[in-house]
Amino acid sequence: MRHVPPPAEELALLDHELARLDARRAQLLTRRAWLLNVLRTPAAPSRPPAPAAPSAARPYAHAGPPAARPFTPASAPALGTQNVLLVLGGLLLTVAAIAFTLFSWGEMGIAGRSAVLAVVTAGALVAPALLLGRALPSTAEAVAALALVLTVLDAFALHAVAAPGTDGRAFAALASAVLAAVWSLYGLLLGRLRVPLPAAVVVGQLPLVFAAWAMGASGTGFGWALMVTAAADVAVASWGRGLAVRITVFAGALLTGLISLALALGLSVSADSVYGAVGPGALLLAGAVVAVAGAWRAPKEPAVLGGVVGGLAAVAAVGGVPGAGLPWDRAVVVYLLCGAALSLVLRLRGVPRPVVWGVLAASASVVAGAVLWAAPVVAAVLLGPVSVTAGVWSGAPEGFQDALGLTVSWSDSASSPVVLIVVAGLSAALHVRWPRALPEKGRRAAAACAAVLGWCAVLALLAVTDAPYAVALGVELLLVATLLALAVRRATDAIAVTCLVCALVGAGSVGLLGLAAEPATYAVSGALVVLFAASAAGSRVPAVRAVLACASVLCAIAVTGAVGASLGWSAPHTAPLVLVVTAATVLLGARLEAPVVAVSVELVGALAAVVAVALAVTDPPFLSLVLGLCGVLAAATASRPERRRVAGYPAAALFVAAAWVRLMASGVTDPEAYTLPVSVAAFAVGFVRRRRDPAASSWVAYGPALSMTMVPSLVVAWGDPHWLRPLLLGVAALVVTLVGARLRLQAPLVLGGSVLALDGLHELTPHVVQVFDALPRWAPPALAGLLLLAVGATYEQRLRDARRVRESFGRMR
């Protein structure tokens, strides 16, 4: 049986064999170079290089060095050096020929000049064939390049001697055409040369351009000259051979074609009439045909590019003719319809897939451009109400455009609703009849686009037609209700998320729009509260319910603020009214079953409490009342077991803050008379709590009692010029700190230590200031540097100490 080695072993054998073959090839090339040298110098043949000594591990005695041997110049011919020398030699000969033609031409007669150029050019053209026969391809390439340059010089010389009176541009057109033909024939005859054919392609780009220039052609004439050149390049690229030729032709076709299309597009857009746009349109249509024809047999990436260029050129050609006699806003609709018609390429059979993708990309680009043109109108509708918030309740405007408060040229954007409606219809049709050849995800994306664009189209229509203010409010509320219904009834997919986002954005816009008049504010805010609450109740997705419930609570905050403003209350007097929303969220959070929805509603309720505190911050008595009410609501929330740890601490902090603010508002200079009895009572309650539940935290048991007295006393002590209060406070803080350290309780240790440190800092501040004034300016930076060095040198030890302190602190109650 035949033994088949494992894949790893077989791969190692193949690598070894390939390395042996490479080494053998290098040895044979060295031998060949030596033999060629012997044939060129037969007088004294040199000694052939000795082959490398075979290794015992090699299966053949004549095998070359292993592949791991480093490459040296002696191991292979110095082809790079040879090419550099040949290029330099060719350049020097070219410079010499140019200098001879320009400066030494007048020193010879007509016969001598003609004979010299003819002989040199003929010799340069014949020499590459002889060099190729002697296996010198690099030298042949250099001489061939020199020969091509000499033919150009011959053309200049011929014009100067034989036809000096002819038009230089016409002669350049004829000469470039002749040179392109001669170089092409020369390259085909000597097929091993790589320079003539690409050079012929480069020169072939010039004849028609020079001819159009000579004839004084218009912009359309230049465009046709470039387009015919591009068509010829496409033909050569499709059926020609040779990688260098095809790359050069492709670059030439791309350059000439794009320049021609740019000229045609500029002429088409600037045309004043339909008749003036016919010529550029025909040129654009020809460019589309050339681009698609070139992409038909091209690889994938060039084919897609050709499809894109062809599709855009076709849209510009067909849409530019009727659009030339229309205003720009209507011409956009014409271009949009032409771009949408490109999607019919999906129904054509036999078209290569890359070309289809390119044409579809062109269609999508045109449609996206039209939507971007209409986007400023939608942005003005959505963002316009923000600019009129300064005139709240100044009176209902007559029209929708006055309510937006933006100076927009609505007459120039009259077609924007039509554009958005057309694109929305296309997206809906694409969703219904989605091709099987396209990914299924695009179908849902098309439906989402249809929903967004339809909503934007209605908003743009309201603005462009300047609908009455009340009608605009009603239509926008109806749109929000429709979008919410779509978002609630569908599952969590792209369409539902899109409808939900649009509904939220639309609600914000119409809410700001309703601030223009008092009745409109109540109507819009109340309707939004009901819509969001009903949608949240009807949704089955917890995340969607949470978002809708939060939106309903936010609208309720706006309603309470409007009620306070209608009653003529100031901001501090309105703050307790806003807390009604927080109280409602506390009740809802206790009744809602979904945890995500309950947490979201309670967080927005906490936001309402923050708003109430911000409203009352300018009036200390009302601020104390609001803080106390917030503490009550937080305590009510903490009565639920799952919220006890989250709401218990804020409730205690709010009660303490309310007491402090009340004392400050009453002008009390000795707060201990009020806080100390409360602290004793709170301490007794905490002590009983700790006796019943030893696992209870010291912050819950003793934190409120300690902070109730120590923090206000610290605030007063910082402004007290006498020494008695800071001393008594320091002694009390020291006692509390020692007790906390002795009993391993966090709250007394932290609160007592903090108050003691701050009180000591207050007492040492004047002396520290005097010391710093007495020190020179360089002393503080030097001390800071020494401290950093000391800490850095003992960093690991300090880190271990910090960890031990943290662990010890964590074990406290």
CSV table of C-alpha atoms in Angstrom, one decimal, residues 237-636:
chain,number,residue,atom,x,y,z
A,237,ALA,CA,-9.4,47.9,-22.0
A,238,SER,CA,-12.1,45.4,-22.7
A,239,TRP,CA,-10.4,43.5,-25.6
A,240,GLY,CA,-6.7,44.5,-25.2
A,241,ARG,CA,-4.0,42.3,-23.8
A,242,GLY,CA,-1.2,43.1,-21.3
A,243,LEU,CA,-1.6,44.2,-17.8
A,244,ALA,CA,0.4,47.4,-18.2
A,245,VAL,CA,-1.6,48.4,-21.3
A,246,ARG,CA,-5.0,47.7,-19.6
A,247,ILE,CA,-4.0,49.6,-16.5
A,248,THR,CA,-2.8,52.6,-18.5
A,249,VAL,CA,-6.0,52.5,-20.7
A,250,PHE,CA,-8.2,52.3,-17.6
A,251,ALA,CA,-6.6,55.3,-16.1
A,252,GLY,CA,-6.9,57.2,-19.3
A,253,ALA,CA,-10.6,56.3,-19.7
A,254,LEU,CA,-11.3,57.3,-16.1
A,255,LEU,CA,-9.6,60.7,-16.5
A,256,THR,CA,-11.0,61.6,-19.9
A,257,GLY,CA,-14.4,60.3,-19.1
A,258,LEU,CA,-14.8,62.1,-15.8
A,259,ILE,CA,-13.6,65.4,-17.3
A,260,SER,CA,-16.1,65.0,-20.2
A,261,LEU,CA,-18.9,64.2,-17.8
A,262,ALA,CA,-18.0,67.2,-15.5
A,263,LEU,CA,-18.1,69.5,-18.5
A,264,ALA,CA,-21.4,68.1,-19.7
A,265,LEU,CA,-22.9,68.3,-16.2
A,266,GLY,CA,-21.9,71.9,-15.8
A,267,LEU,CA,-23.4,72.8,-19.2
A,268,SER,CA,-26.6,70.9,-18.4
A,269,VAL,CA,-27.1,72.6,-15.0
A,270,SER,CA,-26.3,76.1,-16.3
A,271,ALA,CA,-28.6,75.7,-19.4
A,272,ASP,CA,-31.3,78.4,-19.6
A,273,SER,CA,-33.7,76.4,-21.8
A,274,VAL,CA,-34.6,72.9,-22.7
A,275,TYR,CA,-33.0,73.3,-26.2
A,276,GLY,CA,-29.7,74.3,-24.5
A,277,ALA,CA,-29.7,71.2,-22.3
A,278,VAL,CA,-30.2,68.8,-25.2
A,279,GLY,CA,-26.6,68.8,-26.3
A,280,PRO,CA,-25.1,68.3,-22.8
A,281,GLY,CA,-27.8,65.7,-22.2
A,282,ALA,CA,-26.8,63.7,-25.2
A,283,LEU,CA,-23.1,63.8,-24.1
A,284,LEU,CA,-24.1,62.7,-20.6
A,285,LEU,CA,-26.1,59.8,-22.1
A,286,ALA,CA,-23.2,58.8,-24.2
A,287,GLY,CA,-21.0,58.8,-21.1
A,288,ALA,CA,-23.5,56.6,-19.4
A,289,VAL,CA,-23.4,54.1,-22.2
A,290,VAL,CA,-19.5,54.2,-22.3
A,291,ALA,CA,-19.3,53.6,-18.5
A,292,VAL,CA,-21.7,50.7,-18.5
A,293,ALA,CA,-20.1,49.2,-21.6
A,294,GLY,CA,-16.7,49.4,-19.9
A,295,ALA,CA,-18.0,47.9,-16.7
A,296,TRP,CA,-19.7,45.0,-18.5
A,297,ARG,CA,-16.5,42.9,-18.7
A,298,ALA,CA,-14.5,44.5,-16.0
A,299,PRO,CA,-13.6,43.0,-12.6
A,300,LYS,CA,-15.8,43.5,-9.6
A,301,GLU,CA,-14.6,46.9,-8.2
A,302,PRO,CA,-14.2,48.6,-11.6
A,303,ALA,CA,-17.5,47.2,-12.7
A,304,VAL,CA,-19.3,48.7,-9.6
A,305,LEU,CA,-17.5,52.0,-10.3
A,306,GLY,CA,-18.7,52.0,-13.9
A,307,GLY,CA,-22.2,51.2,-12.8
A,308,VAL,CA,-22.2,54.2,-10.4
A,309,VAL,CA,-20.8,56.6,-13.0
A,310,GLY,CA,-23.2,55.3,-15.7
A,311,GLY,CA,-26.2,55.6,-13.4
A,312,LEU,CA,-25.4,59.1,-12.3
A,313,ALA,CA,-24.7,60.2,-15.9
A,314,ALA,CA,-28.0,58.8,-17.1
A,315,VAL,CA,-29.9,60.6,-14.3
A,316,ALA,CA,-28.2,63.9,-15.2
A,317,ALA,CA,-28.9,63.3,-18.9
A,318,VAL,CA,-32.5,62.5,-18.7
A,319,GLY,CA,-33.4,64.8,-15.9
A,320,GLY,CA,-31.4,67.8,-17.1
A,321,VAL,CA,-33.4,68.4,-20.2
A,322,PRO,CA,-36.9,68.9,-18.6
A,323,GLY,CA,-35.3,70.4,-15.5
A,324,ALA,CA,-33.6,73.2,-17.4
A,325,GLY,CA,-36.9,75.0,-17.9
A,326,LEU,CA,-38.0,74.6,-14.3
A,327,PRO,CA,-37.1,76.3,-11.0
A,328,TRP,CA,-34.6,74.4,-8.9
A,329,ASP,CA,-37.0,73.1,-6.3
A,330,ARG,CA,-39.1,71.4,-9.1
A,331,ALA,CA,-36.0,70.2,-10.9
A,332,VAL,CA,-35.1,68.3,-7.8
A,333,VAL,CA,-38.3,66.3,-8.2
A,334,VAL,CA,-37.4,65.5,-11.8
A,335,TYR,CA,-34.0,64.3,-10.9
A,336,LEU,CA,-35.5,62.3,-8.1
A,337,LEU,CA,-37.9,60.5,-10.4
A,338,CYS,CA,-35.1,59.7,-12.8
A,339,GLY,CA,-32.9,58.3,-10.0
A,340,ALA,CA,-35.8,56.2,-8.7
A,341,ALA,CA,-36.3,54.8,-12.2
A,342,LEU,CA,-32.8,53.3,-12.1
A,343,SER,CA,-34.0,50.7,-9.6
A,344,LEU,CA,-35.7,49.0,-12.5
A,345,VAL,CA,-32.3,47.5,-13.3
A,346,LEU,CA,-33.2,44.8,-10.9
A,347,ARG,CA,-35.8,43.5,-13.4
A,348,LEU,CA,-33.3,43.3,-16.2
A,349,ARG,CA,-31.8,39.8,-16.9
A,350,GLY,CA,-28.3,39.2,-18.1
A,351,VAL,CA,-26.8,42.3,-16.5
A,352,PRO,CA,-23.7,41.5,-14.4
A,353,ARG,CA,-24.3,41.7,-10.7
A,354,PRO,CA,-21.5,44.2,-10.1
A,355,VAL,CA,-23.0,46.6,-12.7
A,356,VAL,CA,-26.4,46.2,-11.0
A,357,TRP,CA,-25.0,47.0,-7.6
A,358,GLY,CA,-23.3,50.1,-9.1
A,359,VAL,CA,-26.5,51.3,-10.7
A,360,LEU,CA,-28.4,50.8,-7.5
A,361,ALA,CA,-25.8,52.7,-5.6
A,362,ALA,CA,-26.2,55.6,-8.1
A,363,SER,CA,-30.0,55.4,-7.6
A,364,ALA,CA,-29.6,55.5,-3.8
A,365,SER,CA,-27.2,58.5,-4.1
A,366,VAL,CA,-29.7,60.5,-6.1
A,367,VAL,CA,-32.5,59.7,-3.7
A,368,ALA,CA,-30.4,60.5,-0.7
A,369,GLY,CA,-29.3,63.8,-2.3
A,370,ALA,CA,-33.0,64.8,-2.8
A,371,VAL,CA,-33.8,63.9,0.9
A,372,LEU,CA,-30.8,66.0,2.1
A,373,TRP,CA,-32.1,68.9,0.0
A,374,ALA,CA,-35.5,68.6,1.8
A,375,ALA,CA,-34.0,68.0,5.3
A,376,PRO,CA,-33.6,71.7,6.3
A,377,VAL,CA,-37.3,72.2,6.1
A,378,VAL,CA,-37.9,69.3,8.5
A,379,ALA,CA,-35.1,70.6,10.8
A,380,ALA,CA,-36.8,74.0,10.8
A,381,VAL,CA,-40.1,72.5,11.8
A,382,LEU,CA,-38.6,70.4,14.6
A,383,LEU,CA,-36.0,72.9,16.0
A,384,GLY,CA,-37.9,76.1,15.2
A,385,PRO,CA,-40.0,76.1,18.4
A,386,VAL,CA,-36.8,76.2,20.5
A,387,SER,CA,-36.2,79.7,19.2
A,388,VAL,CA,-39.5,81.1,20.5
A,389,THR,CA,-39.3,79.8,24.1
A,390,ALA,CA,-38.5,83.3,25.3
A,391,GLY,CA,-42.0,84.4,24.3
A,392,VAL,CA,-43.9,81.9,26.3
A,393,TRP,CA,-47.7,82.5,26.4
A,394,SER,CA,-47.2,85.6,24.3
A,395,GLY,CA,-50.2,84.7,22.2
A,396,ALA,CA,-51.1,82.2,19.6
A,397,PRO,CA,-49.7,83.1,16.1
A,398,GLU,CA,-51.8,83.0,13.0
A,399,GLY,CA,-49.8,80.6,11.0
A,400,PHE,CA,-47.5,77.7,11.5
A,401,GLN,CA,-44.5,79.6,10.0
A,402,ASP,CA,-44.9,82.4,12.5
A,403,ALA,CA,-44.8,79.9,15.3
A,404,LEU,CA,-41.5,78.5,14.1
A,405,GLY,CA,-39.7,81.8,14.5
A,406,LEU,CA,-37.1,81.1,11.8
A,407,THR,CA,-36.4,83.1,8.6
A,408,VAL,CA,-36.6,80.3,6.1
A,409,SER,CA,-37.2,80.8,2.4
A,410,TRP,CA,-40.4,78.7,2.3
A,411,SER,CA,-41.1,79.5,-1.4
A,412,ASP,CA,-37.8,78.0,-2.5
A,413,SER,CA,-38.6,74.8,-0.6
A,414,ALA,CA,-42.2,74.3,-1.8
A,415,SER,CA,-41.3,70.9,-3.4
A,416,SER,CA,-39.8,69.4,-0.3
A,417,PRO,CA,-43.0,67.7,0.8
A,418,VAL,CA,-43.3,66.2,-2.6
A,419,VAL,CA,-39.8,64.9,-2.5
A,420,LEU,CA,-40.3,63.3,0.9
A,421,ILE,CA,-43.6,61.8,-0.1
A,422,VAL,CA,-42.1,60.3,-3.2
A,423,VAL,CA,-39.2,58.8,-1.3
A,424,ALA,CA,-41.5,57.5,1.4
A,425,GLY,CA,-43.6,55.8,-1.3
A,426,LEU,CA,-40.6,54.3,-2.9
A,427,SER,CA,-39.4,52.9,0.4
A,428,ALA,CA,-42.9,51.4,1.1
A,429,ALA,CA,-43.0,49.8,-2.3
A,430,LEU,CA,-39.5,48.4,-1.8
A,431,HIS,CA,-40.7,47.0,1.5
A,432,VAL,CA,-43.7,45.3,-0.1
A,433,ARG,CA,-41.9,43.9,-3.1
A,434,TRP,CA,-38.4,43.4,-1.7
A,435,PRO,CA,-36.2,41.5,-4.2
A,436,ARG,CA,-35.0,38.1,-3.1
A,437,ALA,CA,-31.5,38.9,-4.4
A,438,LEU,CA,-31.1,41.6,-1.6
A,439,PRO,CA,-30.6,40.9,2.1
A,440,GLU,CA,-33.7,40.5,4.2
A,441,LYS,CA,-32.6,43.1,6.7
A,442,GLY,CA,-33.0,45.8,4.1
A,443,ARG,CA,-36.7,45.1,3.9
A,444,ARG,CA,-37.2,46.2,7.5
A,445,ALA,CA,-34.9,49.2,6.9
A,446,ALA,CA,-37.0,50.2,4.0
A,447,ALA,CA,-40.1,50.1,6.1
A,448,ALA,CA,-38.5,52.2,8.8
A,449,CYS,CA,-37.4,54.7,6.2
A,450,ALA,CA,-40.9,54.9,4.9
A,451,ALA,CA,-42.3,55.7,8.3
A,452,VAL,CA,-39.7,58.4,9.1
A,453,LEU,CA,-40.0,60.0,5.6
A,454,GLY,CA,-43.8,60.0,5.8
A,455,TRP,CA,-43.7,61.7,9.1
A,456,CYS,CA,-41.2,64.3,7.9
A,457,ALA,CA,-43.3,64.8,4.7
A,458,VAL,CA,-46.4,65.8,6.8
A,459,LEU,CA,-44.4,68.2,8.9
A,460,ALA,CA,-42.9,69.8,5.8
A,461,LEU,CA,-46.3,70.1,4.3
A,462,LEU,CA,-47.6,71.9,7.3
A,463,ALA,CA,-44.8,74.4,7.2
A,464,VAL,CA,-44.8,75.0,3.4
A,465,THR,CA,-48.5,75.5,3.2
A,466,ASP,CA,-48.4,77.7,6.4
A,467,ALA,CA,-51.2,75.8,8.1
A,468,PRO,CA,-53.2,77.5,10.9
A,469,TYR,CA,-51.6,77.2,14.3
A,470,ALA,CA,-54.4,75.1,15.8
A,471,VAL,CA,-54.5,72.8,12.8
A,472,ALA,CA,-50.7,72.3,13.0
A,473,LEU,CA,-50.9,71.4,16.7
A,474,GLY,CA,-53.7,68.9,16.1
A,475,VAL,CA,-52.0,67.3,13.1
A,476,GLU,CA,-48.7,66.9,15.0
A,477,LEU,CA,-50.5,65.4,18.0
A,478,LEU,CA,-52.3,63.0,15.6
A,479,LEU,CA,-48.9,62.0,14.1
A,480,VAL,CA,-47.5,61.3,17.6
A,481,ALA,CA,-50.6,59.2,18.4
A,482,THR,CA,-50.2,57.2,15.2
A,483,LEU,CA,-46.5,56.6,15.7
A,484,LEU,CA,-47.1,55.5,19.3
A,485,ALA,CA,-49.8,53.1,18.1
A,486,LEU,CA,-47.4,51.6,15.5
A,487,ALA,CA,-44.6,51.3,18.1
A,488,VAL,CA,-46.9,49.6,20.7
A,489,ARG,CA,-48.5,47.1,18.4
A,490,ARG,CA,-45.3,45.8,16.8
A,491,ALA,CA,-42.6,43.7,18.3
A,492,THR,CA,-39.3,45.2,19.2
A,493,ASP,CA,-37.8,45.6,15.7
A,494,ALA,CA,-36.4,48.4,13.6
A,495,ILE,CA,-39.8,49.7,12.6
A,496,ALA,CA,-41.1,49.9,16.2
A,497,VAL,CA,-37.9,51.6,17.5
A,498,THR,CA,-38.0,54.1,14.6
A,499,CYS,CA,-41.6,54.9,15.3
A,500,LEU,CA,-40.9,55.3,19.0
A,501,VAL,CA,-38.0,57.7,18.4
A,502,CYS,CA,-40.0,59.7,15.9
A,503,ALA,CA,-42.9,59.9,18.4
A,504,LEU,CA,-40.6,61.2,21.2
A,505,VAL,CA,-39.0,63.8,18.9
A,506,GLY,CA,-42.4,64.9,17.6
A,507,ALA,CA,-43.7,65.1,21.2
A,508,GLY,CA,-40.9,67.4,22.2
A,509,SER,CA,-41.4,69.6,19.1
A,510,VAL,CA,-45.1,69.9,19.6
A,511,GLY,CA,-44.7,70.5,23.3
A,512,LEU,CA,-42.4,73.5,22.7
A,513,LEU,CA,-44.8,74.7,19.9
A,514,GLY,CA,-47.6,74.7,22.4
A,515,LEU,CA,-45.8,77.2,24.7
A,516,ALA,CA,-46.9,80.1,22.5
A,517,ALA,CA,-50.4,80.2,24.2
A,518,GLU,CA,-51.6,79.2,27.6
A,519,PRO,CA,-54.6,77.0,26.4
A,520,ALA,CA,-52.4,75.3,23.8
A,521,THR,CA,-49.9,74.5,26.6
A,522,TYR,CA,-52.5,72.7,28.7
A,523,ALA,CA,-54.1,71.0,25.7
A,524,VAL,CA,-50.8,69.7,24.3
A,525,SER,CA,-49.2,68.7,27.6
A,526,GLY,CA,-52.4,67.0,28.8
A,527,ALA,CA,-52.8,65.1,25.6
A,528,LEU,CA,-49.2,63.9,25.6
A,529,VAL,CA,-49.6,62.7,29.2
A,530,VAL,CA,-52.7,60.7,28.2
A,531,LEU,CA,-51.1,59.4,25.0
A,532,PHE,CA,-47.9,58.2,26.6
A,533,ALA,CA,-49.7,56.7,29.6
A,534,ALA,CA,-52.2,54.8,27.4
A,535,SER,CA,-49.4,53.6,25.2
A,536,ALA,CA,-47.3,52.4,28.2
A,537,ALA,CA,-50.4,50.5,29.5
A,538,GLY,CA,-50.9,48.9,26.1
A,539,SER,CA,-47.3,47.9,25.4
A,540,ARG,CA,-46.1,44.4,26.2
A,541,VAL,CA,-42.4,45.1,25.9
A,542,PRO,CA,-40.9,46.2,29.3
A,543,ALA,CA,-38.3,48.5,27.7
A,544,VAL,CA,-40.9,50.3,25.6
A,545,ARG,CA,-43.3,50.6,28.6
A,546,ALA,CA,-40.5,52.1,30.6
A,547,VAL,CA,-39.7,54.7,28.0
A,548,LEU,CA,-43.3,55.7,27.5
A,549,ALA,CA,-44.0,55.9,31.2
A,550,CYS,CA,-41.0,58.1,31.7
A,551,ALA,CA,-42.2,60.4,28.9
A,552,SER,CA,-45.7,60.6,30.5
A,553,VAL,CA,-44.1,61.6,33.8
A,554,LEU,CA,-42.0,64.3,32.1
A,555,CYS,CA,-45.1,65.7,30.5
A,556,ALA,CA,-46.8,65.7,33.8
A,557,ILE,CA,-44.0,67.8,35.3
A,558,ALA,CA,-44.7,70.3,32.5
A,559,VAL,CA,-48.4,70.4,33.4
A,560,THR,CA,-47.7,71.1,37.1
A,561,GLY,CA,-45.3,73.9,36.2
A,562,ALA,CA,-48.0,75.4,33.9
A,563,VAL,CA,-50.6,75.2,36.7
A,564,GLY,CA,-48.3,77.1,39.0
A,565,ALA,CA,-47.6,79.8,36.4
A,566,SER,CA,-51.4,80.1,35.7
A,567,LEU,CA,-52.1,80.7,39.4
A,568,GLY,CA,-49.5,83.4,39.5
A,569,TRP,CA,-47.2,81.6,41.9
A,570,SER,CA,-43.5,82.2,42.1
A,571,ALA,CA,-41.0,79.4,41.5
A,572,PRO,CA,-40.6,78.5,45.2
A,573,HIS,CA,-44.4,78.3,45.7
A,574,THR,CA,-44.7,76.1,42.6
A,575,ALA,CA,-42.1,73.6,43.9
A,576,PRO,CA,-44.5,71.7,46.3
A,577,LEU,CA,-46.9,71.4,43.4
A,578,VAL,CA,-44.3,69.7,41.3
A,579,LEU,CA,-43.8,67.2,44.2
A,580,VAL,CA,-47.3,65.9,43.4
A,581,VAL,CA,-45.7,64.2,40.4
A,582,THR,CA,-43.1,62.6,42.6
A,583,ALA,CA,-45.8,61.3,45.0
A,584,ALA,CA,-47.6,59.8,42.1
A,585,THR,CA,-44.5,58.0,40.9
A,586,VAL,CA,-44.0,56.6,44.4
A,587,LEU,CA,-47.5,55.1,44.3
A,588,LEU,CA,-47.0,53.8,40.8
A,589,GLY,CA,-43.7,52.3,41.6
A,590,ALA,CA,-45.3,50.3,44.4
A,591,ARG,CA,-48.1,49.0,42.1
A,592,LEU,CA,-46.2,48.3,38.9
A,593,GLU,CA,-45.2,44.7,38.4
A,594,ALA,CA,-42.4,45.0,35.9
A,595,PRO,CA,-39.2,46.0,37.7
A,596,VAL,CA,-37.7,47.9,34.8
A,597,VAL,CA,-40.8,50.1,34.4
A,598,ALA,CA,-41.1,50.7,38.2
A,599,VAL,CA,-37.4,51.7,38.5
A,600,SER,CA,-37.7,54.0,35.5
A,601,VAL,CA,-40.8,55.7,36.7
A,602,GLU,CA,-39.3,56.3,40.2
A,603,LEU,CA,-36.1,57.7,38.7
A,604,VAL,CA,-38.1,60.2,36.7
A,605,GLY,CA,-40.0,61.0,39.9
A,606,ALA,CA,-36.7,61.7,41.6
A,607,LEU,CA,-35.9,64.0,38.8
A,608,ALA,CA,-39.1,65.9,39.5
A,609,ALA,CA,-38.0,66.2,43.1
A,610,VAL,CA,-34.7,67.7,42.0
A,611,VAL,CA,-36.7,70.2,39.8
A,612,ALA,CA,-38.7,71.1,42.9
A,613,VAL,CA,-35.6,71.7,45.0
A,614,ALA,CA,-34.1,73.8,42.2
A,615,LEU,CA,-37.3,75.9,42.1
A,616,ALA,CA,-37.3,76.5,45.8
A,617,VAL,CA,-33.6,77.2,46.3
A,618,THR,CA,-34.0,80.9,46.3
A,619,ASP,CA,-36.5,80.8,49.3
A,620,PRO,CA,-35.0,79.0,52.4
A,621,PRO,CA,-38.3,78.5,54.2
A,622,PHE,CA,-39.9,76.9,51.1
A,623,LEU,CA,-36.7,75.0,50.5
A,624,SER,CA,-36.9,73.5,54.0
A,625,LEU,CA,-40.5,72.5,53.3
A,626,VAL,CA,-39.6,71.0,50.0
A,627,LEU,CA,-36.7,69.0,51.5
A,628,GLY,CA,-38.9,67.8,54.3
A,629,LEU,CA,-41.6,66.6,51.8
A,630,CYS,CA,-38.9,64.9,49.7
A,631,GLY,CA,-37.8,63.2,52.9
A,632,VAL,CA,-41.3,62.0,53.5
A,633,LEU,CA,-41.6,60.6,50.0
A,634,ALA,CA,-38.2,58.9,50.3
A,635,ALA,CA,-39.2,57.4,53.6
A,636,ALA,CA,-42.4,56.1,52.0
